[in-house]
Short mmCIF file of C-alpha atoms in Angstrom, two decimals:
data_model
loop_
_atom_site.label_atom_id
_atom_site.label_comp_id
_atom_site.label_asym_id
_atom_site.label_seq_id
_atom_site.Cartn_x
_atom_site.Cartn_y
_atom_site.Cartn_z
CA UNK A 66 -7.16 63.90 -64.49
CA UNK A 67 -10.73 64.16 -65.89
CA UNK A 68 -11.88 63.64 -69.44
CA UNK A 69 -11.89 67.31 -70.36
CA UNK A 70 -8.23 67.70 -69.19
CA UNK A 71 -7.22 64.55 -71.15
CA UNK A 72 -9.08 65.87 -74.27
CA UNK A 73 -7.43 69.26 -74.01
CA UNK A 74 -3.98 67.70 -73.51
CA UNK A 75 -4.33 65.54 -76.55
CA UNK A 76 -5.82 68.41 -78.61
CA UNK A 77 -2.97 70.80 -77.68
CA UNK A 78 -0.33 68.09 -78.25
CA UNK A 79 -1.79 67.43 -81.65
CA UNK A 80 -1.78 71.15 -82.42
CA UNK A 81 1.79 71.38 -81.21
CA UNK A 82 2.83 68.64 -83.60
CA UNK A 83 0.87 70.44 -86.34
CA UNK A 84 2.84 73.67 -85.66
CA UNK A 85 6.16 71.74 -85.89
CA UNK A 86 4.97 70.13 -89.17
CA UNK A 87 4.11 73.49 -90.66
CA UNK A 88 7.49 75.01 -89.60
CA UNK A 89 9.33 72.08 -91.12
CA UNK A 90 7.33 72.37 -94.32
CA UNK A 91 8.27 76.05 -94.57
CA UNK A 92 11.95 75.41 -93.82
CA UNK A 93 12.11 72.59 -96.39
CA UNK A 94 10.21 74.63 -99.01
CA UNK A 95 12.75 77.46 -98.80
CA UNK A 96 15.60 75.05 -98.79
CA UNK A 97 14.44 73.19 -101.92
CA UNK A 98 13.00 76.30 -103.57
CA UNK A 99 9.53 74.74 -103.95
CA UNK A 100 6.20 74.60 -102.15
CA UNK A 101 5.64 71.97 -99.59
CA UNK A 102 1.89 72.51 -98.99
CA UNK A 103 -0.42 71.46 -101.91
CA UNK A 104 -2.04 74.69 -103.18
CA UNK A 105 -5.64 73.45 -102.95
CA UNK A 106 -5.07 72.81 -99.23
CA UNK A 107 -3.20 76.07 -98.74
CA UNK A 108 -6.27 77.90 -100.17
CA UNK A 109 -8.77 75.73 -98.19
CA UNK A 110 -6.82 76.40 -95.00
CA UNK A 111 -6.66 80.11 -95.72
CA UNK A 112 -10.38 80.24 -96.35
CA UNK A 113 -11.34 78.20 -93.32
CA UNK A 114 -9.10 80.12 -90.96
CA UNK A 115 -10.21 83.51 -92.40
CA UNK A 116 -13.87 82.60 -91.97
CA UNK A 117 -13.29 81.24 -88.41
CA UNK A 118 -11.27 84.44 -87.49
CA UNK A 119 -13.50 87.14 -88.99
CA UNK A 120 -16.85 85.86 -90.31
CA UNK A 121 -17.92 83.30 -87.72
CA UNK A 122 -15.47 83.40 -84.86
CA UNK A 123 -16.41 80.64 -82.25
CA UNK A 124 -15.04 82.75 -79.44
CA UNK A 125 -12.26 85.29 -78.47
CA UNK A 126 -9.62 82.58 -77.82
CA UNK A 127 -10.47 80.52 -80.93
CA UNK A 128 -10.38 83.71 -83.01
CA UNK A 129 -6.82 84.49 -82.07
CA UNK A 130 -5.80 80.86 -82.49
CA UNK A 131 -7.25 80.85 -86.05
CA UNK A 132 -5.49 84.16 -86.73
CA UNK A 133 -2.22 82.48 -85.69
CA UNK A 134 -2.87 79.69 -88.24
CA UNK A 135 -3.56 82.41 -90.87
CA UNK A 136 0.11 83.33 -90.66
CA UNK A 137 1.12 79.85 -91.80
CA UNK A 138 -1.54 79.89 -94.48
CA UNK A 139 -0.28 83.18 -95.94
CA UNK A 140 3.30 81.80 -95.90
CA UNK A 141 2.21 78.68 -97.85
CA UNK A 142 0.44 80.86 -100.38
CA UNK A 143 3.63 83.03 -100.71
CA UNK A 144 5.77 79.95 -101.25
CA UNK A 145 3.45 78.64 -103.92
CA UNK A 146 3.42 81.95 -105.81
CA UNK A 147 7.18 82.24 -105.54
CA UNK A 148 8.25 78.78 -106.42
CA UNK A 149 5.20 77.02 -107.89
CA UNK A 150 5.56 78.31 -111.47
CA UNK A 151 8.17 75.84 -112.60
CA UNK A 152 6.02 72.88 -111.65
CA UNK A 153 2.83 74.51 -112.98
CA UNK A 154 4.54 75.32 -116.35
CA UNK A 155 5.29 71.65 -116.96
CA UNK A 156 1.58 70.98 -117.49
CA UNK A 157 -0.17 74.27 -118.37
CA UNK A 158 0.65 77.57 -120.10
CA UNK A 159 2.24 80.18 -117.80
CA UNK A 160 -0.57 82.64 -118.54
CA UNK A 161 -2.92 80.43 -116.54
CA UNK A 162 -0.80 80.40 -113.41
CA UNK A 163 -2.44 83.30 -111.53
CA UNK A 164 -5.92 82.77 -112.85
CA UNK A 165 -5.67 79.16 -111.79
CA UNK A 166 -4.66 80.19 -108.26
CA UNK A 167 -7.38 82.83 -107.97
CA UNK A 168 -9.98 80.29 -109.10
CA UNK A 169 -8.90 77.75 -106.47
CA UNK A 170 -8.95 80.46 -103.75
CA UNK A 171 -12.37 81.75 -104.61
CA UNK A 172 -13.89 78.41 -104.89
CA UNK A 173 -12.29 77.29 -101.59
CA UNK A 174 -13.68 80.39 -99.82
CA UNK A 175 -17.31 80.00 -101.14
CA UNK A 176 -17.31 76.25 -100.68
CA UNK A 177 -16.49 76.69 -97.00
CA UNK A 178 -19.04 79.42 -96.57
CA UNK A 179 -21.71 77.26 -98.25
CA UNK A 180 -20.92 74.24 -96.08
CA UNK A 181 -21.24 76.30 -92.93
CA UNK A 182 -24.46 78.08 -93.94
CA UNK A 183 -26.18 75.05 -95.50
CA UNK A 184 -25.50 72.36 -92.93
CA UNK A 185 -24.40 73.98 -89.60
CA UNK A 186 -26.36 77.18 -89.30
CA UNK A 187 -27.58 76.27 -85.78
CA UNK A 188 -24.11 75.20 -84.53
CA UNK A 189 -21.05 76.86 -85.94
CA UNK A 190 -18.85 74.90 -83.48
CA UNK A 191 -19.97 71.65 -85.19
CA UNK A 192 -19.21 73.24 -88.54
CA UNK A 193 -15.70 74.08 -87.71
CA UNK A 194 -15.23 70.59 -86.14
CA UNK A 195 -16.40 69.00 -89.40
CA UNK A 196 -14.34 71.40 -91.60
CA UNK A 197 -11.22 70.80 -89.49
CA UNK A 198 -11.39 67.06 -89.63
CA UNK A 199 -12.52 66.92 -93.30
CA UNK A 200 -9.75 69.44 -94.19
CA UNK A 201 -7.19 67.21 -92.48
CA UNK A 202 -8.49 64.11 -94.38
CA UNK A 203 -8.31 65.79 -97.81
CA UNK A 204 -4.84 67.17 -96.86
CA UNK A 205 -3.55 63.75 -96.05
CA UNK A 206 -4.66 62.41 -99.43
CA UNK A 207 -3.15 65.38 -101.22
CA UNK A 208 0.24 64.92 -99.47
CA UNK A 209 0.34 61.31 -100.80
CA UNK A 210 -0.67 62.65 -104.23
CA UNK A 211 1.98 65.37 -104.19
CA UNK A 212 4.69 62.78 -103.35
CA UNK A 213 3.58 60.39 -106.11
CA UNK A 214 3.34 63.20 -108.64
CA UNK A 215 6.83 64.53 -107.96
CA UNK A 216 8.31 61.16 -107.28
CA UNK A 217 10.98 62.80 -105.05
CA UNK A 218 11.40 64.57 -101.74
CA UNK A 219 11.30 68.15 -102.87
CA UNK A 220 9.63 70.23 -100.22
CA UNK A 221 9.14 67.03 -98.03
CA UNK A 222 11.07 65.09 -95.43
CA UNK A 223 10.73 62.17 -93.09
CA UNK A 224 10.41 64.57 -90.15
CA UNK A 225 7.46 66.34 -91.81
CA UNK A 226 5.68 63.05 -92.39
CA UNK A 227 6.46 61.82 -88.89
CA UNK A 228 5.23 64.88 -86.97
CA UNK A 229 2.14 65.12 -89.29
CA UNK A 230 1.31 61.52 -88.44
CA UNK A 231 1.81 62.16 -84.72
CA UNK A 232 -0.44 65.15 -84.75
CA UNK A 233 -3.18 63.29 -86.59
CA UNK A 234 -3.08 60.38 -84.13
CA UNK A 235 -3.44 62.79 -81.14
CA UNK A 236 -6.35 64.58 -82.79
CA UNK A 237 -7.98 61.24 -83.68
CA UNK A 238 -7.71 59.82 -80.13
CA UNK A 239 -8.96 63.12 -78.65
CA UNK A 240 -12.11 63.42 -80.80
CA UNK A 241 -12.96 59.64 -81.01
CA UNK A 242 -12.50 59.05 -77.23
CA UNK A 243 -14.04 62.22 -75.71
CA UNK A 244 -16.59 63.77 -78.15
CA UNK A 245 -19.69 62.74 -79.94
CA UNK A 246 -18.86 61.74 -83.53
CA UNK A 247 -21.11 61.02 -86.54
CA UNK A 248 -20.26 58.41 -89.12
CA UNK A 249 -18.78 60.97 -91.55
CA UNK A 250 -16.46 62.31 -88.82
CA UNK A 251 -15.27 58.83 -88.05
CA UNK A 252 -14.62 58.35 -91.78
CA UNK A 253 -12.52 61.56 -91.86
CA UNK A 254 -10.48 60.53 -88.75
CA UNK A 255 -9.75 57.04 -90.00
CA UNK A 256 -9.02 58.39 -93.43
CA UNK A 257 -6.45 60.97 -92.36
CA UNK A 258 -4.70 58.49 -90.00
CA UNK A 259 -4.46 55.85 -92.76
CA UNK A 260 -3.25 58.27 -95.44
CA UNK A 261 -0.73 59.96 -93.03
CA UNK A 262 0.69 56.44 -92.34
CA UNK A 263 0.96 55.78 -96.00
CA UNK A 264 2.57 59.09 -96.62
CA UNK A 265 5.21 58.42 -93.87
CA UNK A 266 5.97 54.95 -95.33
CA UNK A 267 6.38 56.48 -98.85
CA UNK A 268 8.61 59.30 -97.58
CA UNK A 269 10.66 56.98 -95.40
CA UNK A 270 11.31 54.49 -98.14
CA UNK A 271 12.31 57.22 -100.55
CA UNK A 272 14.73 58.71 -97.96
CA UNK A 273 16.24 55.31 -97.39
CA UNK A 274 16.70 54.80 -101.15
CA UNK A 275 18.49 58.13 -101.27
CA UNK A 276 20.79 57.02 -98.40
CA UNK A 277 21.60 53.80 -100.29
CA UNK A 278 22.37 55.73 -103.54
CA UNK A 279 24.61 58.13 -101.58
CA UNK A 280 26.48 55.24 -99.87
CA UNK A 281 26.99 53.56 -103.25
CA UNK A 282 28.37 56.72 -104.81
CA UNK A 283 30.78 57.11 -101.82
CA UNK A 284 31.98 53.55 -102.38
CA UNK A 285 32.57 54.18 -106.05
CA UNK A 286 34.55 57.37 -105.31
CA UNK A 287 36.64 55.53 -102.76
CA UNK A 288 37.44 52.73 -105.29
CA UNK A 289 38.33 55.26 -107.96
CA UNK A 290 40.75 56.96 -105.58
#
């Protein structure tokens, strides 16, 4: 098994874990009637995948892969628009909900375009490599932030955190072991692995606390009976 085959295997495995993670997020979001993908990341992913699909497609295969990811991005946007108002209204007036969303989406799109045109005009493949890894880094931070802000497991689960961590580890091993990496890319890779691990620990501890609370309530009900 040569290096290219190992790289492709790790990359596809990481992508597979990513698909599982996204499906679990969507399932949990509908179940809890909330959004499980931070809106900034949903808009950033939508912008990046749209650009990679229609503006600067790396190749025919990559174009259809990015179009596949677009389906998830659109679903996450839909979940936010449907269930995000109750969380938004706790902090800001309801009249700002849609302008706030449009502002994030517009800035996400033009930020991605500017990064590609300003720094990677000669190699779009390097641009999408950087955007993908940097996007995952920011996403990992924002998942931790979402958990701490909500202080509960709405739209989240141990399985989501677990498969997200597995996917990140596969991607990290693939790129660090078999591709040329700059210092900023190493920072992104280390960053999303660390924050995904922190997120998994936070979610696991909270789920264990909920189990203990449930067990205590069951004991109390048994005693009362």
